[in-house]
mmCIF file of C-alpha atoms in Angstrom:
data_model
loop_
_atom_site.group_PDB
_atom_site.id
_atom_site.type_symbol
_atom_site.label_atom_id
_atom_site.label_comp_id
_atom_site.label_asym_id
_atom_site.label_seq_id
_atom_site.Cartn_x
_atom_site.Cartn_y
_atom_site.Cartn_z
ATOM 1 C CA UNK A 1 -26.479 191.388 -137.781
ATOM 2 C CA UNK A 2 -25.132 194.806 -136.813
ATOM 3 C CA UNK A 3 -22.575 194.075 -133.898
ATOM 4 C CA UNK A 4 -20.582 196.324 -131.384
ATOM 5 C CA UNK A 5 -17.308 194.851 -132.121
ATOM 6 C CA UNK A 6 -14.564 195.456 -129.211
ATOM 7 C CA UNK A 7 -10.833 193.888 -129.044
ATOM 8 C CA UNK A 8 -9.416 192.383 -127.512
ATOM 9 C CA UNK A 9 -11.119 190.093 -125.548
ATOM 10 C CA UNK A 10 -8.993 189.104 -123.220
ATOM 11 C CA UNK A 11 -5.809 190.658 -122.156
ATOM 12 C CA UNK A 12 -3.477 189.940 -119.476
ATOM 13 C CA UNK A 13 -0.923 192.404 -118.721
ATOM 14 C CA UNK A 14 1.944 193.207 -115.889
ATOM 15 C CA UNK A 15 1.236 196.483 -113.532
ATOM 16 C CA UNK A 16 2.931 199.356 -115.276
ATOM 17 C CA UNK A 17 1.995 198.380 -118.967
ATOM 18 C CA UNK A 18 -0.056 200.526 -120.932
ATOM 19 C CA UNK A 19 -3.221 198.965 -122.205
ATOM 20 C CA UNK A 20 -5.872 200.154 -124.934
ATOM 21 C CA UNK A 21 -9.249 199.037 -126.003
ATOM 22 C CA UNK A 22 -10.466 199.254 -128.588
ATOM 23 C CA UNK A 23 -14.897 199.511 -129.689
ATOM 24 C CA UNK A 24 -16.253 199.471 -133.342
ATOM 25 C CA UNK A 25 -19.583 200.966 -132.672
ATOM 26 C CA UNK A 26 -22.431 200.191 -134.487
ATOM 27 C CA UNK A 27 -22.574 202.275 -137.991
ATOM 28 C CA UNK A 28 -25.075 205.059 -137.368
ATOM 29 C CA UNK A 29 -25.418 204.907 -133.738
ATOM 30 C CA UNK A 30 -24.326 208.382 -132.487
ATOM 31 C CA UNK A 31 -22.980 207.470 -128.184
ATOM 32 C CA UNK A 32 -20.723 205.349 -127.307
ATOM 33 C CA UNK A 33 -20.640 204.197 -124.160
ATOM 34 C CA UNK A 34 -17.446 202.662 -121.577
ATOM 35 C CA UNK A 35 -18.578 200.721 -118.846
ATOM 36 C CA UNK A 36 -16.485 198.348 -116.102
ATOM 37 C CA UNK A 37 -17.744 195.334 -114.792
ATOM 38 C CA UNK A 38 -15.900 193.782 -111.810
ATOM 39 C CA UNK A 39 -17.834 192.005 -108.865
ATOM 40 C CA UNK A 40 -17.625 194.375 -106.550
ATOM 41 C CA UNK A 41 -18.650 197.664 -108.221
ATOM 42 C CA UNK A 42 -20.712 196.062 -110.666
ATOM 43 C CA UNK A 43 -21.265 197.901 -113.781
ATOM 44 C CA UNK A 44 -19.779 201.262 -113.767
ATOM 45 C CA UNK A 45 -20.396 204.015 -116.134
ATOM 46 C CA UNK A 46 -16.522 205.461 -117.130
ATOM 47 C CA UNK A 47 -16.722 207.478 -119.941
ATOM 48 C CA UNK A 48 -19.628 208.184 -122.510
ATOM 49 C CA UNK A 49 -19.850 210.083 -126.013
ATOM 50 C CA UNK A 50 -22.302 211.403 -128.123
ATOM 51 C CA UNK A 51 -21.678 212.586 -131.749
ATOM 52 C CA UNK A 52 -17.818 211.861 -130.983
ATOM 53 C CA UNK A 53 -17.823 214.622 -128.339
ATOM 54 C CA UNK A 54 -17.367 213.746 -124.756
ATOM 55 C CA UNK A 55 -19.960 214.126 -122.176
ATOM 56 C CA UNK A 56 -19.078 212.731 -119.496
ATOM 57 C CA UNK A 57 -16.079 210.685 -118.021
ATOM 58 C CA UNK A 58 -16.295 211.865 -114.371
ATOM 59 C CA UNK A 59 -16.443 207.689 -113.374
ATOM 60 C CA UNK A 60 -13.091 207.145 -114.944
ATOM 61 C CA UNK A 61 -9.886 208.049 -112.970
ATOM 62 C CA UNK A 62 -8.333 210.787 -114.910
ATOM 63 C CA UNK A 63 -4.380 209.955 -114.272
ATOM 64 C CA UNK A 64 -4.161 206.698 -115.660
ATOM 65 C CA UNK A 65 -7.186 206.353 -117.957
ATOM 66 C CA UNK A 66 -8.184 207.608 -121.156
ATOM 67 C CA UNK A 67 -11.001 207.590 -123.557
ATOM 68 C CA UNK A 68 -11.408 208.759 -127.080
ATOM 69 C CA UNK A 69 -13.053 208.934 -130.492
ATOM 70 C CA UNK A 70 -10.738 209.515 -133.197
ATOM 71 C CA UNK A 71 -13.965 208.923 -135.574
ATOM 72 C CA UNK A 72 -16.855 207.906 -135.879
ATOM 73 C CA UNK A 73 -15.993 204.316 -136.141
ATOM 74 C CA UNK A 74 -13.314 203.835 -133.554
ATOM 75 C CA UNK A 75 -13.540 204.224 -129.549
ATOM 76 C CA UNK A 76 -10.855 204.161 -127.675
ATOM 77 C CA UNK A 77 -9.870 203.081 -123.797
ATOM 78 C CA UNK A 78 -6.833 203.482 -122.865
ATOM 79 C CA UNK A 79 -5.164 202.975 -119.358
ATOM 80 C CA UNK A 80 -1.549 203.900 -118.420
ATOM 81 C CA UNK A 81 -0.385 202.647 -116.390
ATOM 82 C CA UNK A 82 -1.630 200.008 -115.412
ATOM 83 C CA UNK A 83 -2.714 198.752 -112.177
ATOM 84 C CA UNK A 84 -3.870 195.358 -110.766
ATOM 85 C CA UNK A 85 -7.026 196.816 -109.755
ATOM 86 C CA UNK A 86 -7.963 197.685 -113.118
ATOM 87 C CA UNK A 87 -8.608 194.050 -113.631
ATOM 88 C CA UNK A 88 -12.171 193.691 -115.047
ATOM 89 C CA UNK A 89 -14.030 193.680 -118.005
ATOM 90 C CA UNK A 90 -14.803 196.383 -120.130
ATOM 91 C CA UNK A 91 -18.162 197.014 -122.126
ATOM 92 C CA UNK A 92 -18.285 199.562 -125.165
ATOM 93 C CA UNK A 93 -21.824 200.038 -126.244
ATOM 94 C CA UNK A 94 -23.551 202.446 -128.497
ATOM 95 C CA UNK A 95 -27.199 203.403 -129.068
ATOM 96 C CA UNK A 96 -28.787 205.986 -130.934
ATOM 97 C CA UNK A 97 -30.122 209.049 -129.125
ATOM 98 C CA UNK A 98 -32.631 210.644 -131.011
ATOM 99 C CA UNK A 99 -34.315 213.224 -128.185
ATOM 100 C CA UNK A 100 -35.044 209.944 -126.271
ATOM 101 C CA UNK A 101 -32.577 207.703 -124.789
ATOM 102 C CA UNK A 102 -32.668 204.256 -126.502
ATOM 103 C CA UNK A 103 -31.534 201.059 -125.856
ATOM 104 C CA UNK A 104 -27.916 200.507 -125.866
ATOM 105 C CA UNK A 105 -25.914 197.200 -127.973
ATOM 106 C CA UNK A 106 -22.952 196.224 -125.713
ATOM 107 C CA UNK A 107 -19.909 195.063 -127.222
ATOM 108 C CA UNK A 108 -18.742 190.882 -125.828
ATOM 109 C CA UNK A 109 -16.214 192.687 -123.568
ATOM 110 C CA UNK A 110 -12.700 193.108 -123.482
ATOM 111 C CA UNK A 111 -11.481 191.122 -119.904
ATOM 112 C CA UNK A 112 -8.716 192.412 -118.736
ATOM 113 C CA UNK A 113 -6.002 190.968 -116.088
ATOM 114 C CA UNK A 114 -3.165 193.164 -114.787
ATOM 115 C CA UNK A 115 -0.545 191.348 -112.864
ATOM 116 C CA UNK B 1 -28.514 211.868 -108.450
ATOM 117 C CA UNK B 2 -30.193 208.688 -110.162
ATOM 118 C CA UNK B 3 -30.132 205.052 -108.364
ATOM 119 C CA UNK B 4 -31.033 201.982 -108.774
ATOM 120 C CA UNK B 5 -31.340 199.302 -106.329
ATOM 121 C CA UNK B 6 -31.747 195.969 -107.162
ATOM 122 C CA UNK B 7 -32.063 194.434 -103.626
ATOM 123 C CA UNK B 8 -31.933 190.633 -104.420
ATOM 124 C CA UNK B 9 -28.303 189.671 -105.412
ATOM 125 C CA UNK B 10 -28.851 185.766 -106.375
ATOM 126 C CA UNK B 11 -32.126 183.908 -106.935
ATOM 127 C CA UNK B 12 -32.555 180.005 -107.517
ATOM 128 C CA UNK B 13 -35.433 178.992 -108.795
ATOM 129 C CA UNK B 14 -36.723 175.001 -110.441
ATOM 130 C CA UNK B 15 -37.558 174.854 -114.132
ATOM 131 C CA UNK B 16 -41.111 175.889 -114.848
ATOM 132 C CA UNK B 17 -41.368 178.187 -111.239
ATOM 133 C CA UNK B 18 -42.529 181.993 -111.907
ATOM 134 C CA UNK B 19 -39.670 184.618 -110.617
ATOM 135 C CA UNK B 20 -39.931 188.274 -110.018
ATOM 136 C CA UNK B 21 -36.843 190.292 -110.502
ATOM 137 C CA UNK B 22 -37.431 193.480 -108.236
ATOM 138 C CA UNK B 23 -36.382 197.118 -109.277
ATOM 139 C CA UNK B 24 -36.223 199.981 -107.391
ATOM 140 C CA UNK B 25 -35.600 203.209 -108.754
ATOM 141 C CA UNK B 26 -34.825 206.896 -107.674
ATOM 142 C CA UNK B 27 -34.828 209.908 -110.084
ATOM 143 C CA UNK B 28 -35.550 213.761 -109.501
ATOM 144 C CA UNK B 29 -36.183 213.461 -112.995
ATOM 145 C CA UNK B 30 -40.179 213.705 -114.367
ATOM 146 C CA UNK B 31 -39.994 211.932 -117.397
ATOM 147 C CA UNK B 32 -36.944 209.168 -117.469
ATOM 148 C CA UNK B 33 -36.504 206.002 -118.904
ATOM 149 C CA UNK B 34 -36.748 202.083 -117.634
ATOM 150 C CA UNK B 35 -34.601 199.281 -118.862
ATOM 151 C CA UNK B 36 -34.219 195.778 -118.681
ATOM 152 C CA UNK B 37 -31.407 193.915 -119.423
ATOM 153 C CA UNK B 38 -30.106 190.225 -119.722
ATOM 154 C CA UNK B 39 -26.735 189.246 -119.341
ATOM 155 C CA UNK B 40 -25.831 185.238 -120.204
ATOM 156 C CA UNK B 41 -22.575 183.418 -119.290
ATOM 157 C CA UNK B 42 -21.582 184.782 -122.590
ATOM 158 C CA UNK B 43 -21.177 187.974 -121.216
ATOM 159 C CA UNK B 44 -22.673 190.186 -123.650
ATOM 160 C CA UNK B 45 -26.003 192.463 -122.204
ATOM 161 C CA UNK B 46 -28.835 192.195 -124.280
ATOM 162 C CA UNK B 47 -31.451 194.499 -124.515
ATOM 163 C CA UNK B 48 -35.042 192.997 -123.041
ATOM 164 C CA UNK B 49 -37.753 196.229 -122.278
ATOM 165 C CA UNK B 50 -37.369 200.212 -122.384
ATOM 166 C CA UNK B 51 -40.171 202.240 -120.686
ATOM 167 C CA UNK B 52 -40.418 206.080 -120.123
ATOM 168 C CA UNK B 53 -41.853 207.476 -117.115
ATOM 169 C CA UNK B 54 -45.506 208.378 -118.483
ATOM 170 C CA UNK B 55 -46.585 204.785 -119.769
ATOM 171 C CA UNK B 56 -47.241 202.638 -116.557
ATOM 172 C CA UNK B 57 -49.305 200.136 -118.551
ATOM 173 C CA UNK B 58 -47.871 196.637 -117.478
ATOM 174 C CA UNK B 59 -46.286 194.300 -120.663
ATOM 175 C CA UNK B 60 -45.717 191.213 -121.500
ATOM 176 C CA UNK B 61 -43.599 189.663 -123.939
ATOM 177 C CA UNK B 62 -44.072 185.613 -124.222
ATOM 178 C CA UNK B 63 -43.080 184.530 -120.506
ATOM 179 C CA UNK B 64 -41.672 187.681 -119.509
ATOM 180 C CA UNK B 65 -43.797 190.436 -117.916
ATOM 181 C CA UNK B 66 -42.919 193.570 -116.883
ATOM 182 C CA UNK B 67 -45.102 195.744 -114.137
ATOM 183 C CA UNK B 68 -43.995 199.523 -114.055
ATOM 184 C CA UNK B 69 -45.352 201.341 -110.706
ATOM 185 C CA UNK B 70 -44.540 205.155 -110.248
ATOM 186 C CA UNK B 71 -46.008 205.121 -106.805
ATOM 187 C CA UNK B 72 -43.776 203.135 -105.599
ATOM 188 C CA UNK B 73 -40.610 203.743 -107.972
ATOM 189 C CA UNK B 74 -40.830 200.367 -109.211
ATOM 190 C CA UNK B 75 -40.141 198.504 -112.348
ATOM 191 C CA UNK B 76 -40.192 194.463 -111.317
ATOM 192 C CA UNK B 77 -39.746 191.905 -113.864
ATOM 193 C CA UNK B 78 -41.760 188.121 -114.031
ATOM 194 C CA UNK B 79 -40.330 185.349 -116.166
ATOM 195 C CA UNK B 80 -43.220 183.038 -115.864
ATOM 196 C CA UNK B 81 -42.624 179.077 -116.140
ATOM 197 C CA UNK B 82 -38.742 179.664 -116.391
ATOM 198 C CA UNK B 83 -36.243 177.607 -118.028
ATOM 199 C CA UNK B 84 -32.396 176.619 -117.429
ATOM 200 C CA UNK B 85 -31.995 178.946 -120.563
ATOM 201 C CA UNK B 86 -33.389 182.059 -118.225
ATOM 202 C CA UNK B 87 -30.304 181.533 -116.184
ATOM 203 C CA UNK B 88 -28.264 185.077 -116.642
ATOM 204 C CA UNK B 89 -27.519 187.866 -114.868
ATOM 205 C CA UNK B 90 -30.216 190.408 -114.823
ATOM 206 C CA UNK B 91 -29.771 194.466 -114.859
ATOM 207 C CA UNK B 92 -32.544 196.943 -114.629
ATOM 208 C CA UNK B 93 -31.481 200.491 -115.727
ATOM 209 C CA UNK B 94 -32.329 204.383 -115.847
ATOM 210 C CA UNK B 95 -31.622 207.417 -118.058
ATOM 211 C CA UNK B 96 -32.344 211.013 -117.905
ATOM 212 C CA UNK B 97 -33.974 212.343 -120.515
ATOM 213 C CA UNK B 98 -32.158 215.618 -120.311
ATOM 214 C CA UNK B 99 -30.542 215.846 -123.602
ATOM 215 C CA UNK B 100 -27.579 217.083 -122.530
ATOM 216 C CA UNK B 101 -27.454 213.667 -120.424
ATOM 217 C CA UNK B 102 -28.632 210.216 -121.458
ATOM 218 C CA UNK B 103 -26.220 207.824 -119.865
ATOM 219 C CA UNK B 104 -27.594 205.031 -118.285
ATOM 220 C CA UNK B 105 -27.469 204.137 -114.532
ATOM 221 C CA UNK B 106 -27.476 200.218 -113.995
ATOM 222 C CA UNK B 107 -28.512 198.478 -110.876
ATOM 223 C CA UNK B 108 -26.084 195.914 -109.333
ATOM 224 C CA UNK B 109 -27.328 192.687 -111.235
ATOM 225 C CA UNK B 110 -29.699 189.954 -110.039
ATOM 226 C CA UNK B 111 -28.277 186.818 -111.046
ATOM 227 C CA UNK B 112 -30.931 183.963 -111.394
ATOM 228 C CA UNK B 113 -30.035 180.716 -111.618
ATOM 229 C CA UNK B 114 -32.526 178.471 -112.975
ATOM 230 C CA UNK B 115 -32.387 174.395 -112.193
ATOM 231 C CA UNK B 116 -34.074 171.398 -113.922
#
């Protein structure tokens, strides 16, 4: 079975300490999605790609967080510093966008704990 | 802008009751796409239903039913006879179809907890 594969899955980490995510999307799918799930905001959209190129990352707060694909097999989320309200998990998922939007595979999560 | 409102934040329901998830939708968009999507204590989302914005025909999938009403920017979802198993947290979704666009806006979650 074809998987989004994202690491780690849990990390727990001390305010200040850089932290990075990482997604193995699924081969062929062309956007990759980052999305944060914490009880209050629910699921929010932070950063999405399509064909490697970013499209949009206006939910993700620009000083301290990063996101990139150095191919076509890696994602990247990266958030430096870190702060205790980053605590949540974070979904990578990819699709394949063919004209239409389709249904998107999400990754187990990577929960994160900053201290 | 795109929402989505999924007004009922916890449900409890006894093994073998019918339950309707409720979806509310809001798009400037003309032709946009519907999703359902189940997540279990495992955590992972898993796909259930896509529909675009021209095919209002009602489905059904086994025990799950899905009834798609433009009129009233709805796309509700029925688990009929549910099981413990059906316990998850549910999201319904929307995406542009703008190709420039494509991300997907997610409700808040219903989470349904189903008892023996």
């Amino acid at each position: 079975d074809a998987r989004v594969t994202q690491t780690p899955r849990h990390k727990v980490t001390e305010m200040g300490q850089e932290v990075t995510m990482r997604c193995q999307p699924i081969l062929g799918h062309n956007t990759v999605f980052w999305y944060r799930q914490t009880m209050m905001q629910g699921l929010e959209l932070l950063a999405y790609f399509r064909n490697r190129a970013p499209l949009d990352d206006s939910g993700m707060p620009k000083d301290r967080f990063s996101a990139e694909m150095p191919d076509a097999t890696l994602a990247t989320l990266k958030i430096q510093p870190s702060e205790p309200r980053d605590s949540a998990v974070y979904f990578c998922a990819s699709g394949l966008r063919a004209g239409v939007p389709g249904e998107l595979f999400f990754g187990e999560g990577s929960r994160l704990t900053v201290l | 802008a795109q929402k989505v409102t999924q007004a009922q934040t916890e449900i409890s329901v006894v093994e073998k009751e019918d339950v309707t998830l409720d979806c509310v939708y809001e798009t400037r968009d003309t032709t946009y796409y519907l999703f359902w999507y189940k997540q279990p204590p495992s955590g992972e989302l898993v796909f259930l239903i896509r529909r675009n914005s021209f095919d209002e025909q009602n489905e059904i999938s086994g025990r799950y039913s899905w009834n798609f009403q433009k009129s009233t920017s709805s796309f509700n979802f029925t688990i009929t006879a549910s099981q413990v198993v059906d316990s998850a947290v549910y999201f319904c979704a929307l995406s542009e179809a703008d190709t420039n666009a494509g991300k997907s806006t997610f409700g808040d979650g219903t989470t349904l907890t189903v008892k023996p």
